[in-house]
Short mmCIF file of C-alpha atoms in Angstrom, two decimals:
data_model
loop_
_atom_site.label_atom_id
_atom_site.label_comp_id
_atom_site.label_asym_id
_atom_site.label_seq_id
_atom_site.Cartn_x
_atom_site.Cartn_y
_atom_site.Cartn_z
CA UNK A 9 103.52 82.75 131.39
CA UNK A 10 106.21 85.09 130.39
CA UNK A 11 106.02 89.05 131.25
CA UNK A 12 105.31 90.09 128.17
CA UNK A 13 101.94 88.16 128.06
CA UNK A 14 101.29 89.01 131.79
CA UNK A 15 101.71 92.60 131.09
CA UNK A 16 99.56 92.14 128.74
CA UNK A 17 96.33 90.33 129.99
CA UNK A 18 96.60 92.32 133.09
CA UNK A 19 96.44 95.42 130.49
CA UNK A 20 93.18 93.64 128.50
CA UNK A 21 91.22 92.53 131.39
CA UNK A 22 92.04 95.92 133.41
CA UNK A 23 91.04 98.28 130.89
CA UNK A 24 87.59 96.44 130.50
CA UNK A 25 87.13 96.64 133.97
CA UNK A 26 87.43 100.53 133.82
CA UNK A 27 85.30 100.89 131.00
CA UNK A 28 82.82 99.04 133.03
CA UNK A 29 83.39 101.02 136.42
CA UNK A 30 84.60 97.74 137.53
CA UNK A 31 87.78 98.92 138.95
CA UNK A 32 88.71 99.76 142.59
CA UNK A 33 89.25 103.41 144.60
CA UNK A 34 92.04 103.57 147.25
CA UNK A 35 89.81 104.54 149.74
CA UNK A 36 92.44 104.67 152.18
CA UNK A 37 95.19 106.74 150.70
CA UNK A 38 93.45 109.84 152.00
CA UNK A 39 93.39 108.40 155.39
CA UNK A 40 95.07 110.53 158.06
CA UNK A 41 94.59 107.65 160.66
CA UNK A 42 96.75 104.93 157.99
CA UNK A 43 99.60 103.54 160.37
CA UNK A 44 100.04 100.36 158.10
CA UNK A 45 103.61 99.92 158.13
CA UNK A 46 106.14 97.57 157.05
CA UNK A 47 109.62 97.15 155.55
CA UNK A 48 110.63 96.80 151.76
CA UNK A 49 113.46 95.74 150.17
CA UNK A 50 113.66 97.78 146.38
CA UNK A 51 115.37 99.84 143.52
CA UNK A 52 114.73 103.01 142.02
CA UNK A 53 115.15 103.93 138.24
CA UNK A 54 117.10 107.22 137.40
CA UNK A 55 116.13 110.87 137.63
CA UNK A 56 115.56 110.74 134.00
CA UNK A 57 113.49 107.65 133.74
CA UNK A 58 111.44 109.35 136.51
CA UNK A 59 111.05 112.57 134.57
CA UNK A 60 110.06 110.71 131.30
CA UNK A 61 107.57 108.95 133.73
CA UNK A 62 106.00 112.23 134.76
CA UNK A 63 105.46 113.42 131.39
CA UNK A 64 102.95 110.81 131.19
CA UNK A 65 101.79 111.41 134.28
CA UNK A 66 101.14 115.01 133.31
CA UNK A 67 98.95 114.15 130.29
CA UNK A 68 96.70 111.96 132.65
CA UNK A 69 96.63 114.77 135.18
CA UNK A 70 95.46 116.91 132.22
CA UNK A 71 92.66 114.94 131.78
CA UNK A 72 91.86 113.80 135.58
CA UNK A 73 93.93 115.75 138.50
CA UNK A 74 92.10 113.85 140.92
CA UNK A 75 93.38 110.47 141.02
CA UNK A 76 96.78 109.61 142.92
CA UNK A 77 99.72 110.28 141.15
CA UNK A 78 103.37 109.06 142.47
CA UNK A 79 106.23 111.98 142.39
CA UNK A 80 109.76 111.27 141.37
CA UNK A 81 110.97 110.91 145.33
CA UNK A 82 108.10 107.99 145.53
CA UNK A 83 108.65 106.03 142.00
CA UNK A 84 110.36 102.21 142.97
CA UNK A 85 110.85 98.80 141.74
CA UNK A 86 109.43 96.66 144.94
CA UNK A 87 112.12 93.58 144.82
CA UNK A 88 110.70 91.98 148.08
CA UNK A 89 108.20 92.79 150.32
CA UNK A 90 109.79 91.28 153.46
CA UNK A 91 107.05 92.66 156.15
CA UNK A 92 103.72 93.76 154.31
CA UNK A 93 102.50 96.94 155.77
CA UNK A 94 99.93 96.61 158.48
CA UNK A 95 98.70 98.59 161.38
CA UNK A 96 100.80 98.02 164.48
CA UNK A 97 104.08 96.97 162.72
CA UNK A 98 106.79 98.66 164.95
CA UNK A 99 110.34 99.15 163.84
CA UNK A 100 111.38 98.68 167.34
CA UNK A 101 110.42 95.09 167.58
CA UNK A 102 112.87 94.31 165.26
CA UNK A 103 116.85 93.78 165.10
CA UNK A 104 117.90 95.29 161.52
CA UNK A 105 121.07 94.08 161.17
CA UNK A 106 119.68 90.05 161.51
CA UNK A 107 117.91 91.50 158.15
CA UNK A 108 120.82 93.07 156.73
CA UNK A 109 122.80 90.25 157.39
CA UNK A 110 120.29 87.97 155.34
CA UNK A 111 120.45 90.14 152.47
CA UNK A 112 123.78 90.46 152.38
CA UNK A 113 124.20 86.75 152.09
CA UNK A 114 121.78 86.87 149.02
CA UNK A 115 122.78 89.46 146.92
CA UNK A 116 126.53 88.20 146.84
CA UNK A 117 127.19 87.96 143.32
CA UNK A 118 124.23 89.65 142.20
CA UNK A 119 124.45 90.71 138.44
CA UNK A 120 124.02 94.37 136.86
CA UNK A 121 121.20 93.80 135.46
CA UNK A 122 119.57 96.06 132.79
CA UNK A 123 115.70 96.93 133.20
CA UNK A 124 114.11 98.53 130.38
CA UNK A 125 110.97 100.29 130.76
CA UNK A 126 108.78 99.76 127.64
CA UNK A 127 105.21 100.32 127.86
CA UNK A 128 102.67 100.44 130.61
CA UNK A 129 99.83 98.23 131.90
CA UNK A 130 97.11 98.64 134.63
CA UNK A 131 95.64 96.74 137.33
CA UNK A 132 91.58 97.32 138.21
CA UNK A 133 93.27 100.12 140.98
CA UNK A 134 96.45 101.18 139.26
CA UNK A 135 98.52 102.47 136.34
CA UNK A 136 101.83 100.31 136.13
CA UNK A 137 105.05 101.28 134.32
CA UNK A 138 106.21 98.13 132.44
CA UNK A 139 109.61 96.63 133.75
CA UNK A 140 111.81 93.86 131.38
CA UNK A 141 114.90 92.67 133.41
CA UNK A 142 117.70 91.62 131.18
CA UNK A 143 118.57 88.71 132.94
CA UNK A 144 117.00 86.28 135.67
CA UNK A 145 119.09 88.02 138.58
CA UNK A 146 116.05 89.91 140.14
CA UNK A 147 114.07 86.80 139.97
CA UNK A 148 116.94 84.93 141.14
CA UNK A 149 117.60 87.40 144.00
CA UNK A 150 113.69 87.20 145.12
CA UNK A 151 113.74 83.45 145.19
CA UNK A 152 117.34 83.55 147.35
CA UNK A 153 115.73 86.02 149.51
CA UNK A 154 112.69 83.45 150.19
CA UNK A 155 114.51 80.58 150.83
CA UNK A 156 116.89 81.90 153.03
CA UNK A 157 114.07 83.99 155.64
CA UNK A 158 112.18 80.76 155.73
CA UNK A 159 115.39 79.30 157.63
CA UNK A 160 115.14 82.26 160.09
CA UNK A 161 112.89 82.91 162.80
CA UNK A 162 112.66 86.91 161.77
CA UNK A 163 109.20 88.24 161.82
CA UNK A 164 108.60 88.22 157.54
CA UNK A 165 105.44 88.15 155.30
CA UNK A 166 106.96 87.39 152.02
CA UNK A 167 104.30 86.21 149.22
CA UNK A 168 101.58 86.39 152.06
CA UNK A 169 99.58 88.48 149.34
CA UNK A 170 100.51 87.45 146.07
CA UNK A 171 104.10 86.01 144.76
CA UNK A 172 105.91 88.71 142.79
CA UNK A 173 107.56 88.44 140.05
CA UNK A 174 107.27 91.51 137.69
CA UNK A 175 109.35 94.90 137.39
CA UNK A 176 106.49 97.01 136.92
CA UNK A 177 106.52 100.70 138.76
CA UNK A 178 103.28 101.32 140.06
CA UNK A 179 102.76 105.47 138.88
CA UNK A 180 98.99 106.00 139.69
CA UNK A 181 96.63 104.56 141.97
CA UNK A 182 92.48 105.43 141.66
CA UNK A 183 91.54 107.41 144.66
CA UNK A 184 88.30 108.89 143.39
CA UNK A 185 86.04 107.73 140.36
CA UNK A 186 87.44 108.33 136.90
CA UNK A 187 86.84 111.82 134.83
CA UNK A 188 86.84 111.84 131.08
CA UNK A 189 87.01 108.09 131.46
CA UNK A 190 86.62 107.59 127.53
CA UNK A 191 89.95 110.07 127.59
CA UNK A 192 91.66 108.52 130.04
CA UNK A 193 91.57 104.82 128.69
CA UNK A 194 92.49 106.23 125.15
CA UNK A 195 95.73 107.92 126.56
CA UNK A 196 96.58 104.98 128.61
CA UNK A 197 96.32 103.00 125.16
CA UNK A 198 98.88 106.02 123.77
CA UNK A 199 101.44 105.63 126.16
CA UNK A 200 101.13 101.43 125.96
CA UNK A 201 104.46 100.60 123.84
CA UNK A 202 105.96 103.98 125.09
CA UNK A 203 109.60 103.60 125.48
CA UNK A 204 110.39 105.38 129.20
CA UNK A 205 114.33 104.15 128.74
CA UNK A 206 116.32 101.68 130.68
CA UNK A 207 119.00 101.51 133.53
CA UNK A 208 121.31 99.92 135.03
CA UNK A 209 121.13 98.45 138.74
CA UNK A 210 123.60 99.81 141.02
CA UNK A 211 122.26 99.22 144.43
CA UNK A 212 119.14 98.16 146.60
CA UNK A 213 117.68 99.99 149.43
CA UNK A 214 116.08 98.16 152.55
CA UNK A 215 113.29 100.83 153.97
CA UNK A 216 110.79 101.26 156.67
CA UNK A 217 107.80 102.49 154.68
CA UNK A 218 104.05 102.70 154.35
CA UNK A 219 101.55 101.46 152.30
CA UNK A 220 102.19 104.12 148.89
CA UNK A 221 106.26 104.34 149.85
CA UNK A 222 105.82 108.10 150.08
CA UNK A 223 108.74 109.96 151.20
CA UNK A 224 107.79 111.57 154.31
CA UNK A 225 107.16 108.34 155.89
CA UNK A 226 109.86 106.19 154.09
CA UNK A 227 113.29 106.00 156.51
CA UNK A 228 116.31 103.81 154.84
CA UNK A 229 117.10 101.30 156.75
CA UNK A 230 120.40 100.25 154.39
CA UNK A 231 122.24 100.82 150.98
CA UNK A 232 123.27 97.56 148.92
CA UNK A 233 125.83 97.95 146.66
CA UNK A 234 125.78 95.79 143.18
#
């Protein structure tokens, strides 16, 4: 299926879900006991894409503050998920560099690629920012990046919960249920071939981070240059 028609489903069968108070609350995002923990390898748009992000943002948070909204310092592109979060993970355990070294080795060659953010699309927990790569590099990258941590011995989860393979940004999550629902859904239709601009990629970050990527608990572990 390509990502146009992914995006789309996703959007179809997600909205109906909300309509029908089908979808799922975060009930953990609140949680001052959350130690899940893990490390991520990603990119992040510009500061303009973020702020064209946030006007959205602000329209929804117009209509219902209470749900979970993602500030500019916490907006990414997840291009692996090399250990998924969970409680216990400790950095420590770890030797870094055997996971720089990997990456390294993958990304050699790596195109520029162009994402353009067009549109967005929900999950039955989330509002998603569409992502369209211009090329196959990401994907590319992602499947490099498989291959070669299966020939290791480093701890990894990759694809343990699903196998990625969009460039969405995840921009709200459902914490509590949904005010003005009616309101919401129809502004979330709105914004669905909104055009939040494109960029190019320039580099990759490798970070220590939890479960929502927020900044107080997100250390970089390494820069990648493209």
């Amino acid at each position: 299926m390509d990502l146009a028609s992914h995006y789309n489903n996703l959007f179809t069968e997600s909205c109906e879900k909300i309509s029908n108070d089908n979808y799922v609350i975060d009930t953990q995002i609140d949680d001052l006991c959350d130690n899940r923990l893990g490390i991520t390898l990603l990119i992040r748009p510009s500061e303009e894409i973020k702020n064209s992000i946030q006007l959205f943002l602000n329209e929804l948070k117009g209509i219902d503050a209470s749900q979970y909204y993602y500030p500019n310092s916490d907006i990414h592109i997840t291009i692996l998920s090399i250990i998924s979060c969970y409680d216990g993970f400790d950095l420590n355990n770890i030797t870094i560099q055997d996971y720089v070294a990997v990456i390294n080795k993958c990304i050699t060659g790596l195109n520029k690629s162009v994402i353009n953010l067009h549109g967005i699309t929900a999950s039955p927990s989330a509002v998603m920012i569409q992502g369209f790569p211009s090329d196959t590099s990401i994907n590319d990258l992602r499947d490099n990046l498989r291959s070669a941590f299966k020939q290791t011995t480093l701890e990894q989860s990759i694809d343990k919960r699903y196998s990625l393979f969009t460039t969405h940004l995840t921009v709200v999550r459902f914490r509590k249920p949904i005010k003005n629902k009616d309101l919401f859904l129809k502004t979330l239709h709105k914004y669905r071939d909104y055009n939040f601009g494109k960029f190019e990629i320039k580099n990759l970050e490798l970070v220590h981070n939890d479960w929502y990527q927020r900044a107080e608990f997100v250390k970089t572990l390494s820069d990648f240059k493209i």
